[in-house]
Structure formats: C-alpha cells, structure tokens
Amino acid sequence: MSYLVLARKYRPAAFSEVVGQEHVTRTIRNALGMGRLGHAFLFSGLRGVGKTSVARILAKTLNCGDDQYTDEPCGKCESCREVDEGRSLDVIEMDAASHTGVDDIRELRESVMYSATEGKYKVYSIDEVHLLSKNAFNALLKTLEEPPPRVVFVLATTEPHKVPVTIHSRCQRYDFRRISSADIAGHLATICGKEDVEISHDSLRRIAIAAEGSLRDSQSLLDQVLSY
C-alpha cells in the first residue's frame, strides 16, 4: 500500500478539528445552526491554513445524512464518506489554475441550474480563484449574486487583492490567519503521539517556526524529519 503523507492522513474532517481558525469555524457553525448560512463565501489566507479543508467540511455538513448533526458533519454516513473520498456528485472542487477561461465558467453556470443529485445542496469550491480571467469573473458575477436555491459557492485564494471588488461584494469574506507556532507544535505533538514517534518539544517548536504559519508546511517538514 502506498504511503499517505501526514498532511492528508490528518486533514481535519470536522470544524472542531480545524487548528487556529476558531473565528472562522465558530461563525460558520453558528450560521449553520441558526439557518442563516450565506450562498457565497470568499476564503482568503496563506497556503496550508485550512481554506479548502473548511470548504470541504462545510459541504459535508450541508449534505450530511444524519439530521441530528446541524453544525458538524457526522463523518459516518454515505454522503460524508463520498465527500471525503472525492466522489460526491454534488460537491464540485475546481482548481482555477486549470479552469481560467470564460468557457469553463459558462459550463459551471449551466451545471448550477440542475438540482443536487443525491444530497441536499450543490457546493462549488473553486481554489486559487484569483487566477480566473477577467471575462471568467464577469461570467461568474450574476450566478454569485442570484444562484438557484440550495447552491453554495466557496472561493478560496491566497491573493485576495487580485479578486475583483465586484466578486468581494457578493461574498461573505473570511480571512484565515497564520497559525501560531504554539498551535502548530501542539498539533504536531498530537500527530506524533498517534504515530508512536518520540520527538522532543524543541524539535517540534523548530519545525513549527520554520513552517511560518502554515500547518500543511509543518506536516510536510515533519514527514521529512521522520524519514531522516
């Protein structure tokens, strides 16, 4: 069996597992619990701080098959497993770097008009959205402003200043913070405990500092250290 890197193995599967972004997860969970969730979000922040993970958790929560869970996904139902495994037909994850043109957005606009096939919501997650062309952004405007019922957009970017103001005004923006070295070191210590690895606190602290606020970078560095 091929090795699964730590960043993927320990990717957060619920809002409560997200590290260092309580201001984001608390607001979204409250909105879910109160039934006041918006239809378009802009997640901005450094690489590896949880933007796409939170987008996936949001999609899981909206389509969770267990009605007892309103602000967290159960993680056990078929719908949650489909999202985790990347095979849900109702959760569309796009990379703007390879879908930059207006034709790609036109295809998206056409697919938006169809209802969710299995879940309750269709969720479109577009990573590095700032890479879309000007015409593609313009094609997306109307759909973001007035999407069909039960359609949610999550746009993620590391460079929010490159996203047009017209897109900003149609989204709820959440700024993801750099994660503190203390939080990163604590999370890495938890991972090492699960992996039965003995490592000093000073080593974890040095890895956390070198990661410069990115949890994913710290997990990649830890992988290298363990291999060495």
XYZ file of N, CA and C in Angstrom:
684
model
N 0.852 -1.209 0.000
C 0.000 0.000 0.000
C 0.882 1.251 0.000
N 0.564 2.234 -0.812
C 1.358 3.456 -0.899
C 1.229 4.266 0.386
N 2.273 5.006 0.707
C 2.310 5.796 1.929
C 1.429 7.034 1.784
N 0.655 7.330 2.821
C -0.194 8.513 2.830
C 0.493 9.573 3.680
N 0.834 10.698 3.068
C 1.569 11.742 3.793
C 0.733 12.266 4.953
N 1.417 12.797 5.965
C 0.747 13.239 7.192
C -0.285 14.318 6.921
N 0.002 15.226 5.978
C -0.920 16.321 5.689
C -2.270 15.801 5.198
N -2.274 14.684 4.505
C -3.520 14.082 4.019
C -4.132 13.162 5.069
N -3.284 12.427 5.755
C -3.772 11.476 6.757
C -4.483 12.184 7.903
N -3.967 13.349 8.281
C -4.530 14.073 9.419
C -5.229 15.365 8.990
N -5.773 15.356 7.796
C -6.555 16.513 7.354
C -7.832 16.604 8.201
N -8.189 17.789 8.697
C -9.376 17.890 9.557
C -10.639 17.437 8.837
N -11.455 16.657 9.545
C -12.688 16.120 8.972
C -13.922 16.777 9.561
N -13.730 17.665 10.541
C -14.844 18.367 11.176
C -14.359 19.746 11.612
N -15.296 20.660 11.841
C -14.924 22.018 12.242
C -14.108 22.004 13.535
N -14.452 21.090 14.444
C -13.770 21.030 15.735
C -12.314 20.597 15.606
N -11.939 20.028 14.467
C -10.561 19.567 14.257
C -9.688 20.615 13.555
N -10.277 21.702 13.094
C -9.518 22.739 12.391
C -8.658 23.501 13.403
N -7.395 23.682 13.085
C -6.444 24.305 14.011
C -6.283 25.796 13.706
N -6.442 26.621 14.747
C -6.073 28.028 14.657
C -7.021 28.947 13.902
N -8.222 28.460 13.542
C -9.155 29.303 12.786
C -10.520 29.360 13.473
N -10.509 29.493 14.796
C -11.762 29.460 15.557
C -12.711 30.582 15.154
N -12.161 31.740 14.760
C -13.012 32.866 14.378
C -13.820 32.544 13.125
N -13.285 31.669 12.279
C -13.990 31.259 11.067
C -14.982 30.146 11.367
N -14.488 29.086 12.015
C -15.336 27.912 12.248
C -16.509 28.222 13.175
N -16.290 29.083 14.160
C -17.380 29.427 15.081
C -18.493 30.166 14.346
N -18.114 31.121 13.490
C -19.122 31.893 12.762
C -19.921 31.003 11.811
N -19.219 30.135 11.100
C -19.908 29.259 10.147
C -20.815 28.269 10.884
N -20.331 27.698 11.983
C -21.156 26.757 12.750
C -22.403 27.434 13.305
N -22.241 28.665 13.794
C -23.410 29.406 14.293
C -24.410 29.659 13.177
N -23.909 30.029 12.003
C -24.792 30.291 10.859
C -25.538 29.024 10.451
N -24.838 27.884 10.464
C -25.485 26.613 10.135
C -26.569 26.273 11.149
N -26.253 26.440 12.431
C -27.213 26.115 13.480
C -28.443 27.013 13.476
N -28.247 28.269 13.068
C -29.349 29.230 13.057
C -30.074 29.273 11.712
N -29.575 28.535 10.728
C -30.188 28.571 9.402
C -29.969 29.886 8.683
N -28.831 30.545 8.953
C -28.535 31.853 8.362
C -27.298 31.801 7.468
N -27.059 30.659 6.860
C -25.870 30.497 6.033
C -26.017 31.237 4.710
N -24.964 31.940 4.311
C -24.961 32.635 3.030
C -24.799 31.657 1.879
N -24.831 32.183 0.662
C -24.723 31.320 -0.517
C -23.373 31.452 -1.221
N -22.543 32.406 -0.788
C -21.236 32.585 -1.434
C -20.210 33.047 -0.398
N -19.061 32.395 -0.393
C -18.010 32.696 0.575
C -16.679 32.910 -0.148
N -15.876 33.805 0.400
C -14.518 34.023 -0.087
C -13.574 33.736 1.073
N -12.799 32.659 0.964
C -11.822 32.294 1.983
C -10.446 32.774 1.513
N -9.827 33.639 2.284
C -8.507 34.148 1.901
C -7.500 33.847 3.000
N -6.264 33.640 2.597
C -5.219 33.401 3.588
C -4.038 32.660 3.007
N -3.008 32.542 3.812
C -1.777 31.853 3.463
C -2.066 30.411 3.026
N -1.163 29.828 2.246
C -1.300 28.418 1.874
C -1.257 27.540 3.139
N -2.010 26.470 3.108
C -1.916 25.466 4.160
C -2.478 25.851 5.506
N -3.457 26.775 5.532
C -4.032 27.174 6.819
C -5.476 26.679 7.000
N -5.990 25.923 6.016
C -7.291 25.295 6.222
C -8.424 25.747 5.326
N -8.145 26.542 4.300
C -9.233 27.084 3.469
C -10.022 25.986 2.757
N -9.342 25.137 2.012
C -10.048 24.089 1.269
C -10.597 23.019 2.212
N -9.935 22.802 3.334
C -10.451 21.836 4.313
C -11.772 22.311 4.896
N -11.853 23.605 5.243
C -13.096 24.149 5.791
C -14.198 24.119 4.730
N -13.827 24.387 3.471
C -14.814 24.311 2.387
C -15.381 22.902 2.273
N -14.527 21.903 2.392
C -14.984 20.512 2.294
C -15.843 20.133 3.502
N -15.450 20.587 4.683
C -16.240 20.294 5.889
C -17.616 20.949 5.790
N -17.660 22.174 5.270
C -18.936 22.849 5.068
C -19.823 22.053 4.123
N -19.254 21.566 3.022
C -20.014 20.764 2.066
C -20.541 19.488 2.718
N -19.712 18.854 3.535
C -20.132 17.637 4.229
C -21.291 17.920 5.178
N -21.199 19.027 5.909
C -22.238 19.371 6.878
C -23.568 19.641 6.184
N -23.523 20.375 5.086
C -24.749 20.713 4.362
C -25.444 19.465 3.813
N -24.678 18.452 3.450
C -25.241 17.253 2.825
C -25.245 16.040 3.738
N -24.909 16.232 5.009
C -24.849 15.111 5.945
C -26.196 14.407 6.031
N -26.153 13.077 5.982
C -27.382 12.292 6.001
C -27.991 12.102 7.372
N -27.272 12.490 8.424
C -27.788 12.362 9.797
C -28.349 13.704 10.239
N -29.667 13.798 10.360
C -30.325 15.072 10.686
C -30.023 15.567 12.094
N -29.442 14.714 12.939
C -29.080 15.149 14.284
C -27.875 16.094 14.259
N -27.149 16.077 13.163
C -25.969 16.936 13.028
C -26.341 18.156 12.193
N -26.278 19.328 12.808
C -26.651 20.556 12.095
C -25.458 21.480 11.858
N -24.475 21.472 12.760
C -23.330 22.375 12.604
C -22.004 21.620 12.507
N -22.051 20.313 12.362
C -20.886 19.472 12.140
C -21.319 18.285 11.286
N -20.457 17.746 10.445
C -20.802 16.519 9.729
C -20.634 15.310 10.641
N -21.465 14.282 10.433
C -21.325 13.081 11.262
C -20.071 12.312 10.893
N -19.665 12.414 9.609
C -18.456 11.734 9.163
C -18.619 10.249 8.922
N -19.820 9.730 9.128
C -20.037 8.285 9.009
C -21.031 7.902 7.916
N -21.922 8.813 7.562
C -22.952 8.486 6.566
C -22.326 8.387 5.173
N -23.098 7.862 4.240
C -22.592 7.670 2.884
C -22.219 8.999 2.240
N -23.027 10.033 2.486
C -22.748 11.341 1.897
C -21.419 11.899 2.396
N -21.153 11.794 3.703
C -19.888 12.294 4.258
C -18.705 11.519 3.695
N -18.854 10.215 3.572
C -17.768 9.399 3.033
C -17.496 9.748 1.565
N -18.556 10.024 0.808
C -18.377 10.385 -0.605
C -17.575 11.676 -0.740
N -17.874 12.658 0.116
C -17.135 13.926 0.061
C -15.682 13.702 0.458
N -15.451 12.941 1.527
C -14.090 12.660 1.982
C -13.265 11.975 0.893
N -13.914 11.101 0.137
C -13.212 10.316 -0.886
C -13.204 10.998 -2.248
N -13.803 12.206 -2.325
C -13.777 12.967 -3.571
C -14.649 12.398 -4.668
N -15.711 11.685 -4.310
C -16.577 11.081 -5.331
C -18.026 11.549 -5.230
N -18.266 12.618 -4.496
C -19.621 13.157 -4.416
C -19.961 13.925 -5.687
N -21.114 13.633 -6.261
C -21.550 14.326 -7.476
C -22.068 15.730 -7.173
N -22.335 16.001 -5.913
C -22.901 17.298 -5.536
C -21.871 18.263 -4.960
N -20.641 17.821 -4.815
C -19.566 18.688 -4.329
C -18.515 18.761 -5.424
N -18.461 19.896 -6.081
C -17.577 20.075 -7.238
C -16.394 20.934 -6.828
N -15.214 20.335 -6.816
C -13.992 21.053 -6.445
C -13.200 21.372 -7.710
N -12.980 22.657 -7.939
C -12.271 23.116 -9.134
C -10.989 23.835 -8.757
N -9.996 23.717 -9.612
C -8.752 24.464 -9.475
C -8.751 25.548 -10.557
N -8.830 26.803 -10.126
C -8.919 27.898 -11.094
C -7.690 27.968 -12.003
N -6.562 27.424 -11.556
C -5.358 27.459 -12.375
C -5.532 26.688 -13.676
N -6.373 25.652 -13.665
C -6.608 24.855 -14.875
C -7.989 25.091 -15.469
N -8.738 26.029 -14.882
C -10.066 26.378 -15.417
C -10.189 27.904 -15.443
N -9.275 28.551 -16.146
C -9.191 30.013 -16.080
C -10.133 30.725 -17.049
N -10.596 30.022 -18.070
C -11.324 30.689 -19.145
C -12.805 30.877 -18.913
N -13.393 31.737 -19.730
C -14.813 32.031 -19.622
C -15.658 30.810 -19.986
N -15.167 29.957 -20.877
C -15.921 28.765 -21.251
C -16.087 27.818 -20.066
N -15.066 27.747 -19.219
C -15.159 26.900 -18.024
C -16.258 27.396 -17.092
N -16.343 28.707 -16.939
C -17.368 29.282 -16.058
C -18.753 29.146 -16.683
N -18.838 29.236 -17.991
C -20.127 29.030 -18.647
C -20.631 27.613 -18.413
N -19.729 26.630 -18.461
C -20.111 25.253 -18.158
C -20.589 25.136 -16.714
N -19.899 25.831 -15.811
C -20.310 25.830 -14.407
C -21.700 26.426 -14.264
N -21.959 27.547 -14.932
C -23.272 28.203 -14.847
C -24.384 27.293 -15.344
N -24.095 26.511 -16.365
C -25.100 25.593 -16.880
C -25.374 24.458 -15.892
N -24.320 23.939 -15.283
C -24.496 22.833 -14.339
C -25.180 23.282 -13.054
N -25.024 24.566 -12.692
C -25.647 25.100 -11.483
C -27.174 24.992 -11.547
N -27.715 25.062 -12.736
C -29.167 25.057 -12.901
C -29.799 23.708 -12.572
N -28.993 22.641 -12.517
C -29.514 21.317 -12.186
C -29.460 21.095 -10.677
N -30.501 20.499 -10.133
C -30.570 20.258 -8.694
C -29.545 19.217 -8.259
N -29.285 19.194 -6.971
C -28.386 18.189 -6.411
C -28.927 16.800 -6.718
N -28.038 15.890 -7.062
C -28.475 14.553 -7.470
C -28.755 13.636 -6.285
N -27.933 13.735 -5.245
C -28.094 12.842 -4.101
C -28.243 13.606 -2.787
N -27.470 14.663 -2.612
C -27.500 15.418 -1.368
C -28.550 16.513 -1.366
N -28.465 17.359 -0.341
C -29.419 18.453 -0.201
C -28.936 19.709 -0.929
N -27.622 19.870 -1.041
C -27.032 21.067 -1.634
C -26.002 20.690 -2.698
N -25.823 21.582 -3.654
C -24.681 21.514 -4.556
C -23.678 22.555 -4.067
N -22.459 22.136 -3.875
C -21.420 23.028 -3.366
C -20.290 23.096 -4.389
N -19.984 24.311 -4.820
C -18.893 24.540 -5.771
C -17.734 25.189 -5.029
N -16.601 24.511 -4.983
C -15.412 25.022 -4.324
C -14.355 25.311 -5.384
N -13.970 26.585 -5.512
C -13.001 27.000 -6.529
C -11.738 27.486 -5.835
N -10.653 26.728 -5.992
C -9.390 27.055 -5.333
C -8.578 28.020 -6.194
N -7.804 28.879 -5.532
C -6.987 29.903 -6.196
C -7.809 30.676 -7.229
N -8.944 31.169 -6.769
C -9.906 31.809 -7.669
C -9.340 33.060 -8.332
N -8.308 33.668 -7.748
C -7.737 34.891 -8.329
C -7.118 34.650 -9.701
N -6.920 33.367 -10.055
C -6.320 33.044 -11.357
C -7.335 33.050 -12.502
N -8.612 33.212 -12.201
C -9.611 33.307 -13.266
C -9.357 34.553 -14.105
N -9.688 34.472 -15.383
C -9.542 35.637 -16.263
C -10.620 36.669 -15.950
N -10.414 37.887 -16.453
C -11.393 38.959 -16.237
C -12.753 38.575 -16.800
N -12.785 37.981 -17.982
C -14.049 37.568 -18.589
C -14.713 36.454 -17.789
N -13.900 35.557 -17.227
C -14.451 34.475 -16.412
C -15.092 35.045 -15.145
N -14.435 36.011 -14.522
C -15.022 36.664 -13.348
C -16.353 37.321 -13.712
N -16.378 38.028 -14.839
C -17.611 38.698 -15.258
C -18.737 37.695 -15.499
N -18.382 36.521 -16.051
C -19.387 35.491 -16.301
C -19.923 34.898 -15.002
N -19.109 34.969 -13.952
C -19.491 34.390 -12.670
C -20.363 35.316 -11.826
N -20.331 36.612 -12.129
C -20.978 37.617 -11.283
C -22.462 37.341 -11.031
N -23.228 37.166 -12.091
C -24.675 37.012 -11.956
C -25.036 35.759 -11.173
N -24.290 34.683 -11.427
C -24.556 33.433 -10.723
C -24.264 33.572 -9.236
N -23.199 34.302 -8.889
C -22.876 34.520 -7.477
C -23.932 35.376 -6.790
N -24.477 36.331 -7.544
C -25.454 37.246 -6.951
C -26.801 36.580 -6.738
N -27.238 35.789 -7.694
C -28.552 35.153 -7.603
C -28.459 33.678 -8.005
N -27.835 32.852 -7.178
C -27.747 31.432 -7.517
C -29.083 30.738 -7.290
N -29.294 29.593 -7.927
C -30.506 28.819 -7.659
C -30.551 28.381 -6.199
N -31.710 27.989 -5.702
C -31.808 27.524 -4.307
C -30.889 26.328 -4.048
N -30.389 26.257 -2.845
C -29.551 25.136 -2.392
C -28.284 24.951 -3.222
N -27.702 26.077 -3.591
C -26.385 26.076 -4.232
C -25.478 27.006 -3.426
N -24.297 26.518 -3.070
C -23.348 27.301 -2.269
C -22.010 27.355 -2.997
N -21.426 28.552 -3.042
C -20.109 28.743 -3.657
C -19.084 29.051 -2.565
N -17.928 28.405 -2.655
C -16.799 28.733 -1.777
C -15.594 29.031 -2.669
N -15.140 30.270 -2.642
C -13.985 30.700 -3.433
C -12.804 30.857 -2.486
N -11.694 30.188 -2.797
C -10.507 30.264 -1.947
C -9.364 30.932 -2.702
N -8.578 31.734 -1.988
C -7.472 32.440 -2.638
C -6.373 32.777 -1.644
N -5.144 32.776 -2.131
C -4.012 33.254 -1.344
C -3.708 34.716 -1.667
N -4.384 35.266 -2.678
C -4.144 36.646 -3.094
C -5.470 37.380 -3.294
N -6.141 37.732 -2.211
C -7.465 38.356 -2.314
C -7.475 39.691 -3.040
N -6.326 40.383 -3.052
C -6.258 41.678 -3.727
C -6.400 41.546 -5.234
N -6.246 40.327 -5.761
C -6.397 40.103 -7.196
C -7.828 39.699 -7.570
N -8.670 39.553 -6.562
C -10.080 39.215 -6.816
C -10.868 40.517 -6.976
N -11.615 40.677 -8.060
C -12.341 41.934 -8.291
C -13.272 42.306 -7.140
N -13.415 43.607 -6.928
C -14.291 44.117 -5.866
C -15.724 43.637 -6.080
N -16.131 43.500 -7.337
C -17.492 43.048 -7.629
C -17.733 41.627 -7.118
N -16.690 40.801 -7.084
C -16.803 39.450 -6.522
C -16.847 39.529 -4.997
N -15.978 40.361 -4.431
C -15.961 40.555 -2.981
C -17.344 40.930 -2.462
N -17.992 41.843 -3.154
C -19.268 42.377 -2.669
C -20.392 41.359 -2.691
N -20.200 40.260 -3.412
C -21.221 39.225 -3.499
C -20.938 38.037 -2.582
N -19.860 38.121 -1.827
C -19.457 37.009 -0.959
C -19.307 37.465 0.491
N -19.436 36.517 1.395
C -19.019 36.742 2.773
C -17.538 36.375 2.848
N -16.720 37.317 3.242
C -15.277 37.061 3.251
C -14.794 36.622 4.632
N -13.991 35.577 4.648
C -13.370 35.082 5.870
C -11.857 35.062 5.658
N -11.145 35.777 6.524
C -9.692 35.834 6.437
C -9.081 34.815 7.397
N -8.412 33.822 6.840
C -7.762 32.785 7.633
C -6.401 33.294 8.111
N -6.137 33.134 9.397
C -4.907 33.657 9.983
C -3.738 32.694 9.808
N -2.535 33.266 9.883
C -1.361 32.415 10.056
C -1.529 31.697 11.393
N -1.222 30.428 11.434
C -1.396 29.654 12.659
C -0.172 29.851 13.546
N -0.386 30.048 14.827
C 0.718 30.321 15.747
C 1.639 29.102 15.853
N 2.897 29.367 16.144
C 3.873 28.283 16.296
C 3.473 27.345 17.433
N 2.895 27.906 18.490
C 2.474 27.076 19.620
C 1.360 26.110 19.211
N 0.387 26.604 18.444
C -0.705 25.735 17.982
C -0.186 24.659 17.031
N 0.746 25.039 16.157
C 1.309 24.066 15.212
C 2.090 22.994 15.965
N 2.931 23.408 16.908
C 3.724 22.450 17.669
C 2.825 21.499 18.449
N 1.753 22.041 19.033
C 0.820 21.194 19.768
C 0.146 20.167 18.880
N -0.227 20.593 17.668
C -0.865 19.676 16.721
C 0.113 18.608 16.251
N 1.348 19.003 15.994
C 2.365 18.038 15.575
C 2.642 17.022 16.682
N 2.605 17.481 17.936
C 2.809 16.561 19.062
C 1.694 15.516 19.105
N 0.471 15.940 18.820
C -0.659 15.007 18.776
C -0.466 13.974 17.673
N -0.020 14.448 16.502
C 0.236 13.534 15.381
C 1.321 12.526 15.749
N 2.404 12.997 16.368
C 3.500 12.100 16.745
C 3.031 11.058 17.753
N 2.131 11.464 18.646
C 1.578 10.510 19.594
C 0.806 9.406 18.894
N 0.015 9.783 17.889
C -0.762 8.793 17.146
C 0.127 7.905 16.283
N 1.264 8.460 15.861
C 2.186 7.709 15.013
C 3.232 6.931 15.827
N 3.136 7.001 17.171
C 4.097 6.334 18.062
C 5.526 6.790 17.783
N 5.692 8.090 17.630
C 7.001 8.682 17.361
C 7.441 9.491 18.580
N 8.670 9.291 19.024
C 9.224 10.084 20.111
C 10.045 11.223 19.524
N 9.703 12.433 19.901
C 10.397 13.605 19.372
C 10.355 14.699 20.429
N 11.415 15.458 20.546
C 11.483 16.471 21.602
C 10.582 17.661 21.288
N 10.177 18.335 22.346
C 9.352 19.543 22.177
C 10.121 20.610 21.412
N 11.433 20.712 21.660
C 12.240 21.716 20.969
C 12.267 21.448 19.467
N 12.334 20.173 19.070
C 12.325 19.834 17.645
C 11.009 20.253 17.004
N 9.899 19.974 17.686
C 8.583 20.355 17.161
C 8.462 21.869 17.071
N 9.036 22.568 18.062
C 8.987 24.031 18.058
C 9.761 24.582 16.865
N 10.902 23.994 16.562
C 11.711 24.448 15.425
C 10.982 24.195 14.098
N 10.329 23.035 13.990
C 9.553 22.730 12.784
C 8.420 23.740 12.627
N 7.733 24.029 13.740
C 6.605 24.968 13.705
C 7.054 26.355 13.261
N 8.203 26.807 13.764
C 8.717 28.126 13.378
C 9.081 28.149 11.900
N 9.712 27.070 11.420
C 10.127 27.001 10.019
C 8.924 26.995 9.073
N 7.780 26.519 9.546
C 6.577 26.448 8.707
C 5.950 27.811 8.466
N 6.318 28.810 9.264
C 5.868 30.195 9.066
C 4.346 30.317 8.983
N 3.653 29.649 9.882
C 2.203 29.827 9.974
C 1.379 28.866 9.150
N 2.020 27.993 8.379
C 1.290 27.049 7.535
C 1.296 25.665 8.164
N 0.131 25.157 8.527
C 0.053 23.839 9.142
C 0.468 22.752 8.161
N 0.050 22.876 6.905
C 0.410 21.867 5.914
C 1.928 21.808 5.715
N 2.578 22.981 5.666
C 4.038 23.002 5.524
C 4.706 22.311 6.711
N 4.167 22.525 7.907
C 4.760 21.905 9.096
C 4.625 20.382 9.043
N 3.503 19.898 8.531
C 3.316 18.449 8.416
C 4.257 17.859 7.368
N 4.491 18.600 6.292
C 5.435 18.137 5.272
C 6.860 18.099 5.832
N 7.221 19.126 6.621
C 8.551 19.140 7.258
C 8.698 17.989 8.240
N 7.621 17.719 9.005
C 7.673 16.610 9.958
C 7.870 15.287 9.227
N 7.205 15.129 8.085
C 7.391 13.932 7.270
C 8.869 13.752 6.894
N 9.503 14.848 6.492
C 10.922 14.798 6.101
C 11.798 14.449 7.303
N 11.518 15.039 8.443
C 12.307 14.784 9.642
C 12.196 13.314 10.045
N 10.993 12.778 10.019
C 10.793 11.376 10.394
C 11.503 10.435 9.430
N 11.524 10.798 8.160
C 12.226 9.981 7.172
C 13.729 10.011 7.426
N 14.244 11.177 7.792
C 15.678 11.314 8.049
C 16.084 10.492 9.281
